[in-house]
PDB file of N, CA and C in Angstrom:
ATOM      1  N   MET A   1       0.821  -1.196   0.000  1.00 91.00           N
ATOM      2  CA  MET A   1       0.000   0.000   0.000  1.00 91.00           C
ATOM      3  C   MET A   1       0.867   1.263   0.000  1.00 91.00           C
ATOM      4  N   THR A   2       1.958   1.200   0.748  1.00 93.00           N
ATOM      5  CA  THR A   2       2.851   2.349   0.808  1.00 93.00           C
ATOM      6  C   THR A   2       3.445   2.649  -0.566  1.00 93.00           C
ATOM      7  N   LEU A   3       3.784   1.597  -1.291  1.00 95.00           N
ATOM      8  CA  LEU A   3       4.339   1.779  -2.636  1.00 95.00           C
ATOM      9  C   LEU A   3       3.356   2.495  -3.552  1.00 95.00           C
ATOM     10  N   LEU A   4       2.088   2.148  -3.457  1.00 96.00           N
ATOM     11  CA  LEU A   4       1.080   2.813  -4.298  1.00 96.00           C
ATOM     12  C   LEU A   4       0.944   4.285  -3.939  1.00 96.00           C
ATOM     13  N   ILE A   5       1.049   4.611  -2.672  1.00 96.00           N
ATOM     14  CA  ILE A   5       0.978   6.016  -2.248  1.00 96.00           C
ATOM     15  C   ILE A   5       2.178   6.786  -2.791  1.00 96.00           C
ATOM     16  N   ILE A   6       3.360   6.181  -2.677  1.00 97.00           N
ATOM     17  CA  ILE A   6       4.567   6.841  -3.195  1.00 97.00           C
ATOM     18  C   ILE A   6       4.466   7.036  -4.705  1.00 97.00           C
ATOM     19  N   LEU A   7       4.012   6.032  -5.418  1.00 97.00           N
ATOM     20  CA  LEU A   7       3.860   6.151  -6.871  1.00 97.00           C
ATOM     21  C   LEU A   7       2.839   7.226  -7.234  1.00 97.00           C
ATOM     22  N   ALA A   8       1.756   7.305  -6.498  1.00 97.00           N
ATOM     23  CA  ALA A   8       0.752   8.334  -6.753  1.00 97.00           C
ATOM     24  C   ALA A   8       1.324   9.731  -6.519  1.00 97.00           C
ATOM     25  N   LEU A   9       2.115   9.889  -5.452  1.00 98.00           N
ATOM     26  CA  LEU A   9       2.725  11.188  -5.178  1.00 98.00           C
ATOM     27  C   LEU A   9       3.738  11.568  -6.260  1.00 98.00           C
ATOM     28  N   VAL A  10       4.528  10.599  -6.713  1.00 98.00           N
ATOM     29  CA  VAL A  10       5.489  10.878  -7.789  1.00 98.00           C
ATOM     30  C   VAL A  10       4.754  11.256  -9.070  1.00 98.00           C
ATOM     31  N   PHE A  11       3.718  10.508  -9.409  1.00 98.00           N
ATOM     32  CA  PHE A  11       2.942  10.810 -10.613  1.00 98.00           C
ATOM     33  C   PHE A  11       2.307  12.196 -10.508  1.00 98.00           C
ATOM     34  N   GLY A  12       1.762  12.519  -9.356  1.00 97.00           N
ATOM     35  CA  GLY A  12       1.169  13.840  -9.164  1.00 97.00           C
ATOM     36  C   GLY A  12       2.194  14.953  -9.287  1.00 97.00           C
ATOM     37  N   GLY A  13       3.390  14.731  -8.729  1.00 97.00           N
ATOM     38  CA  GLY A  13       4.451  15.734  -8.829  1.00 97.00           C
ATOM     39  C   GLY A  13       4.895  15.954 -10.261  1.00 97.00           C
ATOM     40  N   VAL A  14       5.045  14.869 -11.013  1.00 97.00           N
ATOM     41  CA  VAL A  14       5.440  14.992 -12.420  1.00 97.00           C
ATOM     42  C   VAL A  14       4.345  15.687 -13.222  1.00 97.00           C
ATOM     43  N   ALA A  15       3.092  15.348 -12.938  1.00 97.00           N
ATOM     44  CA  ALA A  15       1.981  15.994 -13.640  1.00 97.00           C
ATOM     45  C   ALA A  15       1.970  17.502 -13.365  1.00 97.00           C
ATOM     46  N   LEU A  16       2.230  17.895 -12.123  1.00 96.00           N
ATOM     47  CA  LEU A  16       2.288  19.331 -11.802  1.00 96.00           C
ATOM     48  C   LEU A  16       3.459  20.011 -12.510  1.00 96.00           C
ATOM     49  N   MET A  17       4.623  19.339 -12.571  1.00 95.00           N
ATOM     50  CA  MET A  17       5.768  19.927 -13.266  1.00 95.00           C
ATOM     51  C   MET A  17       5.471  20.117 -14.747  1.00 95.00           C
ATOM     52  N   VAL A  18       4.826  19.146 -15.365  1.00 94.00           N
ATOM     53  CA  VAL A  18       4.491  19.262 -16.782  1.00 94.00           C
ATOM     54  C   VAL A  18       3.491  20.378 -16.997  1.00 94.00           C
ATOM     55  N   PHE A  19       2.471  20.443 -16.159  1.00 94.00           N
ATOM     56  CA  PHE A  19       1.434  21.472 -16.304  1.00 94.00           C
ATOM     57  C   PHE A  19       2.031  22.872 -16.175  1.00 94.00           C
ATOM     58  N   PHE A  20       2.786  23.117 -15.098  1.00 93.00           N
ATOM     59  CA  PHE A  20       3.352  24.447 -14.900  1.00 93.00           C
ATOM     60  C   PHE A  20       4.500  24.728 -15.865  1.00 93.00           C
ATOM     61  N   GLY A  21       5.223  23.700 -16.283  1.00 90.00           N
ATOM     62  CA  GLY A  21       6.290  23.896 -17.261  1.00 90.00           C
ATOM     63  C   GLY A  21       5.756  24.336 -18.603  1.00 90.00           C
ATOM     64  N   GLU A  22       4.655  23.740 -19.033  1.00 89.00           N
ATOM     65  CA  GLU A  22       4.056  24.146 -20.310  1.00 89.00           C
ATOM     66  C   GLU A  22       3.443  25.538 -20.226  1.00 89.00           C
ATOM     67  N   LYS A  23       2.960  25.902 -19.054  1.00 88.00           N
ATOM     68  CA  LYS A  23       2.266  27.176 -18.914  1.00 88.00           C
ATOM     69  C   LYS A  23       3.238  28.347 -18.737  1.00 88.00           C
ATOM     70  N   HIS A  24       4.320  28.154 -17.983  1.00 89.00           N
ATOM     71  CA  HIS A  24       5.172  29.279 -17.599  1.00 89.00           C
ATOM     72  C   HIS A  24       6.594  29.218 -18.144  1.00 89.00           C
ATOM     73  N   ALA A  25       7.041  28.088 -18.675  1.00 84.00           N
ATOM     74  CA  ALA A  25       8.437  27.971 -19.103  1.00 84.00           C
ATOM     75  C   ALA A  25       8.673  28.699 -20.428  1.00 84.00           C
ATOM     76  N   LYS A  26       9.884  29.222 -20.569  1.00 85.00           N
ATOM     77  CA  LYS A  26      10.275  29.886 -21.809  1.00 85.00           C
ATOM     78  C   LYS A  26      11.128  28.916 -22.628  1.00 85.00           C
ATOM     79  N   PRO A  27      11.005  28.938 -23.942  1.00 85.00           N
ATOM     80  CA  PRO A  27      11.876  28.078 -24.764  1.00 85.00           C
ATOM     81  C   PRO A  27      13.335  28.527 -24.650  1.00 85.00           C
ATOM     82  N   LEU A  28      14.238  27.554 -24.686  1.00 85.00           N
ATOM     83  CA  LEU A  28      15.662  27.861 -24.617  1.00 85.00           C
ATOM     84  C   LEU A  28      16.182  28.244 -25.994  1.00 85.00           C
ATOM     85  N   ASP A  29      17.123  29.190 -26.004  1.00 90.00           N
ATOM     86  CA  ASP A  29      17.750  29.500 -27.284  1.00 90.00           C
ATOM     87  C   ASP A  29      18.829  28.461 -27.580  1.00 90.00           C
ATOM     88  N   GLU A  30      19.356  28.488 -28.799  1.00 93.00           N
ATOM     89  CA  GLU A  30      20.284  27.451 -29.246  1.00 93.00           C
ATOM     90  C   GLU A  30      21.587  27.470 -28.450  1.00 93.00           C
ATOM     91  N   LYS A  31      22.053  28.652 -28.069  1.00 93.00           N
ATOM     92  CA  LYS A  31      23.305  28.755 -27.312  1.00 93.00           C
ATOM     93  C   LYS A  31      23.174  28.090 -25.938  1.00 93.00           C
ATOM     94  N   THR A  32      22.067  28.332 -25.263  1.00 92.00           N
ATOM     95  CA  THR A  32      21.842  27.737 -23.948  1.00 92.00           C
ATOM     96  C   THR A  32      21.662  26.234 -24.045  1.00 92.00           C
ATOM     97  N   GLN A  33      20.969  25.764 -25.079  1.00 93.00           N
ATOM     98  CA  GLN A  33      20.801  24.318 -25.275  1.00 93.00           C
ATOM     99  C   GLN A  33      22.142  23.633 -25.484  1.00 93.00           C
ATOM    100  N   ASN A  34      23.028  24.229 -26.271  1.00 94.00           N
ATOM    101  CA  ASN A  34      24.351  23.648 -26.502  1.00 94.00           C
ATOM    102  C   ASN A  34      25.157  23.584 -25.210  1.00 94.00           C
ATOM    103  N   LYS A  35      25.064  24.653 -24.400  1.00 94.00           N
ATOM    104  CA  LYS A  35      25.796  24.676 -23.139  1.00 94.00           C
ATOM    105  C   LYS A  35      25.297  23.569 -22.205  1.00 94.00           C
ATOM    106  N   TYR A  36      23.975  23.422 -22.086  1.00 94.00           N
ATOM    107  CA  TYR A  36      23.410  22.394 -21.207  1.00 94.00           C
ATOM    108  C   TYR A  36      23.707  20.990 -21.724  1.00 94.00           C
ATOM    109  N   SER A  37      23.696  20.807 -23.034  1.00 94.00           N
ATOM    110  CA  SER A  37      23.948  19.466 -23.564  1.00 94.00           C
ATOM    111  C   SER A  37      25.381  19.029 -23.285  1.00 94.00           C
ATOM    112  N   LYS A  38      26.337  19.946 -23.343  1.00 94.00           N
ATOM    113  CA  LYS A  38      27.722  19.606 -23.025  1.00 94.00           C
ATOM    114  C   LYS A  38      27.862  19.224 -21.552  1.00 94.00           C
ATOM    115  N   ILE A  39      27.202  19.968 -20.681  1.00 96.00           N
ATOM    116  CA  ILE A  39      27.277  19.680 -19.247  1.00 96.00           C
ATOM    117  C   ILE A  39      26.618  18.341 -18.940  1.00 96.00           C
ATOM    118  N   ILE A  40      25.483  18.056 -19.559  1.00 96.00           N
ATOM    119  CA  ILE A  40      24.761  16.812 -19.288  1.00 96.00           C
ATOM    120  C   ILE A  40      25.568  15.605 -19.755  1.00 96.00           C
ATOM    121  N   ILE A  41      26.233  15.712 -20.901  1.00 96.00           N
ATOM    122  CA  ILE A  41      27.055  14.593 -21.388  1.00 96.00           C
ATOM    123  C   ILE A  41      28.163  14.282 -20.388  1.00 96.00           C
ATOM    124  N   VAL A  42      28.821  15.309 -19.866  1.00 96.00           N
ATOM    125  CA  VAL A  42      29.879  15.098 -18.881  1.00 96.00           C
ATOM    126  C   VAL A  42      29.310  14.459 -17.617  1.00 96.00           C
ATOM    127  N   LEU A  43      28.155  14.920 -17.158  1.00 97.00           N
ATOM    128  CA  LEU A  43      27.560  14.362 -15.946  1.00 97.00           C
ATOM    129  C   LEU A  43      27.137  12.913 -16.134  1.00 97.00           C
ATOM    130  N   VAL A  44      26.617  12.570 -17.301  1.00 97.00           N
ATOM    131  CA  VAL A  44      26.212  11.186 -17.563  1.00 97.00           C
ATOM    132  C   VAL A  44      27.425  10.265 -17.549  1.00 97.00           C
ATOM    133  N   PHE A  45      28.507  10.652 -18.221  1.00 97.00           N
ATOM    134  CA  PHE A  45      29.700   9.817 -18.226  1.00 97.00           C
ATOM    135  C   PHE A  45      30.314   9.708 -16.836  1.00 97.00           C
ATOM    136  N   ALA A  46      30.297  10.796 -16.083  1.00 97.00           N
ATOM    137  CA  ALA A  46      30.840  10.745 -14.719  1.00 97.00           C
ATOM    138  C   ALA A  46      30.013   9.804 -13.847  1.00 97.00           C
ATOM    139  N   SER A  47      28.691   9.852 -13.983  1.00 97.00           N
ATOM    140  CA  SER A  47      27.861   8.955 -13.182  1.00 97.00           C
ATOM    141  C   SER A  47      28.039   7.503 -13.604  1.00 97.00           C
ATOM    142  N   LEU A  48      28.237   7.246 -14.892  1.00 96.00           N
ATOM    143  CA  LEU A  48      28.523   5.879 -15.342  1.00 96.00           C
ATOM    144  C   LEU A  48      29.828   5.362 -14.764  1.00 96.00           C
ATOM    145  N   ILE A  49      30.865   6.179 -14.792  1.00 97.00           N
ATOM    146  CA  ILE A  49      32.159   5.765 -14.258  1.00 97.00           C
ATOM    147  C   ILE A  49      32.058   5.534 -12.751  1.00 97.00           C
ATOM    148  N   LEU A  50      31.381   6.426 -12.033  1.00 96.00           N
ATOM    149  CA  LEU A  50      31.206   6.233 -10.596  1.00 96.00           C
ATOM    150  C   LEU A  50      30.402   4.987 -10.299  1.00 96.00           C
ATOM    151  N   GLY A  51      29.388   4.690 -11.101  1.00 95.00           N
ATOM    152  CA  GLY A  51      28.603   3.476 -10.916  1.00 95.00           C
ATOM    153  C   GLY A  51      29.418   2.216 -11.138  1.00 95.00           C
ATOM    154  N   ILE A  52      30.311   2.263 -12.127  1.00 96.00           N
ATOM    155  CA  ILE A  52      31.192   1.120 -12.369  1.00 96.00           C
ATOM    156  C   ILE A  52      32.136   0.905 -11.190  1.00 96.00           C
ATOM    157  N   PHE A  53      32.713   1.998 -10.677  1.00 93.00           N
ATOM    158  CA  PHE A  53      33.617   1.866  -9.532  1.00 93.00           C
ATOM    159  C   PHE A  53      32.877   1.395  -8.279  1.00 93.00           C
ATOM    160  N   ASN A  54      31.646   1.845  -8.087  1.00 93.00           N
ATOM    161  CA  ASN A  54      30.871   1.406  -6.929  1.00 93.00           C
ATOM    162  C   ASN A  54      30.527  -0.068  -6.994  1.00 93.00           C
ATOM    163  N   SER A  55      30.320  -0.589  -8.190  1.00 91.00           N
ATOM    164  CA  SER A  55      29.937  -1.994  -8.316  1.00 91.00           C
ATOM    165  C   SER A  55      31.119  -2.933  -8.151  1.00 91.00           C
ATOM    166  N   MET A  56      32.337  -2.427  -8.228  1.00 87.00           N
ATOM    167  CA  MET A  56      33.533  -3.284  -8.087  1.00 87.00           C
ATOM    168  C   MET A  56      33.819  -3.576  -6.626  1.00 87.00           C
TER     169      MET A  56
END
């Protein structure tokens, strides 16, 4: 039962983020998108490497 409550709260939170994001968010320009994509790629690879080291 607790799992269903947690899932409902997560679903509700995501639904609120989508609703308010579509209503109030501004589109990103190309320069900002490029900057964020470079940072995200580095973070993904760093988390993969850390996950590999943690599993050893």
